[in-house]
Amino acid sequence: YQAAPLHPLLVHLKDGSRTFLVGREMPLTGGDNRWFWLVEQSGHRAKILLFIATGCVHIDQNATGGYADIQTEWQAAGFRLIRTYKWNGRRYILRGERKAQPR
């Protein structure tokens, strides 16, 4: 097994913050075969704000506590699962989950 490369993308979660969405393809492990980390960099330090296994990550224009809300989407045969994460002052927490029809 050889680890897949990381794919960092600079994203805007909070004013004045340098944050990266990092994704990694993993060997097929059921439906959760892509992992994502939201990592905030401050100087030489980094802090993981959220770790999720999902198919898609959307950074919302709405914000809670100064940080952008996050939506994830995971799809299986017959339905999509959409989850919403919001900042609670210290970390992102799951604040909503709904099933939807597949696209």
Short mmCIF file of C-alpha atoms in Angstrom, two decimals:
data_model
loop_
_atom_site.label_atom_id
_atom_site.label_comp_id
_atom_site.label_asym_id
_atom_site.label_seq_id
_atom_site.Cartn_x
_atom_site.Cartn_y
_atom_site.Cartn_z
CA TYR A 1 0.00 0.00 0.00
CA GLN A 2 1.26 3.45 -0.92
CA ALA A 3 -0.41 6.47 0.66
CA ALA A 4 -2.20 8.74 -1.79
CA PRO A 5 -0.98 12.33 -2.03
CA LEU A 6 -2.64 15.10 -0.06
CA HIS A 7 -4.39 17.84 -2.02
CA PRO A 8 -4.45 21.15 -0.05
CA LEU A 9 -6.67 24.02 -1.17
CA LEU A 10 -6.56 27.47 0.44
CA VAL A 11 -10.12 28.36 1.55
CA HIS A 12 -11.77 31.29 3.33
CA LEU A 13 -13.41 30.28 6.62
CA LYS A 14 -12.73 33.35 8.76
CA ASP A 15 -11.43 36.86 8.13
CA GLY A 16 -7.71 37.06 8.80
CA SER A 17 -7.35 33.28 8.92
CA ARG A 18 -5.24 31.07 6.67
CA THR A 19 -7.14 27.79 6.31
CA PHE A 20 -6.70 24.81 4.02
CA LEU A 21 -9.11 22.14 2.91
CA VAL A 22 -6.99 19.02 2.55
CA GLY A 23 -8.38 15.98 0.76
CA ARG A 24 -7.06 12.49 0.30
CA GLU A 25 -8.23 9.59 -1.81
CA MET A 26 -8.03 6.36 0.14
CA PRO A 27 -8.30 2.74 -0.94
CA LEU A 28 -11.96 1.91 -1.38
CA THR A 29 -13.46 1.34 2.06
CA GLY A 30 -17.18 1.24 1.45
CA GLY A 31 -18.88 4.53 0.66
CA ASP A 32 -16.45 6.71 2.66
CA ASN A 33 -13.47 6.63 0.34
CA ARG A 34 -12.45 10.31 0.47
CA TRP A 35 -11.27 12.05 3.63
CA PHE A 36 -11.08 15.78 4.29
CA TRP A 37 -9.43 17.95 6.92
CA LEU A 38 -9.98 21.67 7.51
CA VAL A 39 -6.65 22.92 8.86
CA GLU A 40 -6.05 26.44 10.16
CA GLN A 41 -2.46 27.73 10.04
CA SER A 42 -1.13 30.34 12.42
CA GLY A 43 2.59 31.03 12.10
CA HIS A 44 4.34 27.66 12.32
CA ARG A 45 1.39 25.99 14.04
CA ALA A 46 -1.55 24.17 12.51
CA LYS A 47 -4.87 23.19 14.07
CA ILE A 48 -7.35 20.69 12.64
CA LEU A 49 -10.78 22.34 12.75
CA LEU A 50 -12.74 19.43 11.25
CA PHE A 51 -12.02 15.91 9.99
CA ILE A 52 -14.68 14.20 7.87
CA ALA A 53 -15.12 11.23 5.56
CA THR A 54 -17.53 12.25 2.81
CA GLY A 55 -17.91 12.69 -0.92
CA CYS A 56 -18.09 16.49 -1.17
CA VAL A 57 -17.40 19.54 1.02
CA HIS A 58 -19.11 22.92 0.51
CA ILE A 59 -18.04 26.08 2.35
CA ASP A 60 -21.17 28.13 2.91
CA GLN A 61 -21.46 31.92 2.72
CA ASN A 62 -23.26 31.88 6.07
CA ALA A 63 -21.07 32.01 9.18
CA THR A 64 -21.48 31.07 12.83
CA GLY A 65 -19.11 32.50 15.46
CA GLY A 66 -16.98 34.12 12.76
CA TYR A 67 -16.30 30.86 10.87
CA ALA A 68 -18.05 29.81 7.65
CA ASP A 69 -20.62 27.04 7.97
CA ILE A 70 -19.67 23.75 6.29
CA GLN A 71 -21.95 21.38 4.37
CA THR A 72 -20.94 17.88 3.36
CA GLU A 73 -22.63 15.55 0.92
CA TRP A 74 -22.34 11.80 0.76
CA GLN A 75 -24.27 9.77 -1.80
CA ALA A 76 -25.21 6.11 -1.94
CA ALA A 77 -27.64 4.20 -4.12
CA GLY A 78 -31.05 5.78 -3.61
CA PHE A 79 -30.25 8.80 -1.41
CA ARG A 80 -27.89 11.63 -0.52
CA LEU A 81 -26.93 12.53 3.03
CA ILE A 82 -26.34 16.24 3.62
CA ARG A 83 -24.75 17.33 6.89
CA THR A 84 -24.21 20.86 8.20
CA TYR A 85 -21.38 21.74 10.59
CA LYS A 86 -21.18 25.03 12.51
CA TRP A 87 -18.52 26.61 14.69
CA ASN A 88 -19.36 26.58 18.42
CA GLY A 89 -16.55 28.88 19.55
CA ARG A 90 -13.96 26.10 19.91
CA ARG A 91 -14.63 23.59 17.13
CA TYR A 92 -17.00 22.58 14.36
CA ILE A 93 -19.96 20.46 15.47
CA LEU A 94 -22.68 18.66 13.53
CA ARG A 95 -25.79 20.89 13.60
CA GLY A 96 -28.02 19.26 11.00
CA GLU A 97 -28.47 16.17 8.87
CA ARG A 98 -31.01 15.38 6.16
CA LYS A 99 -31.58 12.83 3.44
CA ALA A 100 -32.28 13.98 -0.10
CA GLN A 101 -32.93 12.40 -3.48
CA PRO A 102 -29.81 11.47 -5.44
CA ARG A 103 -28.70 13.83 -8.20
#
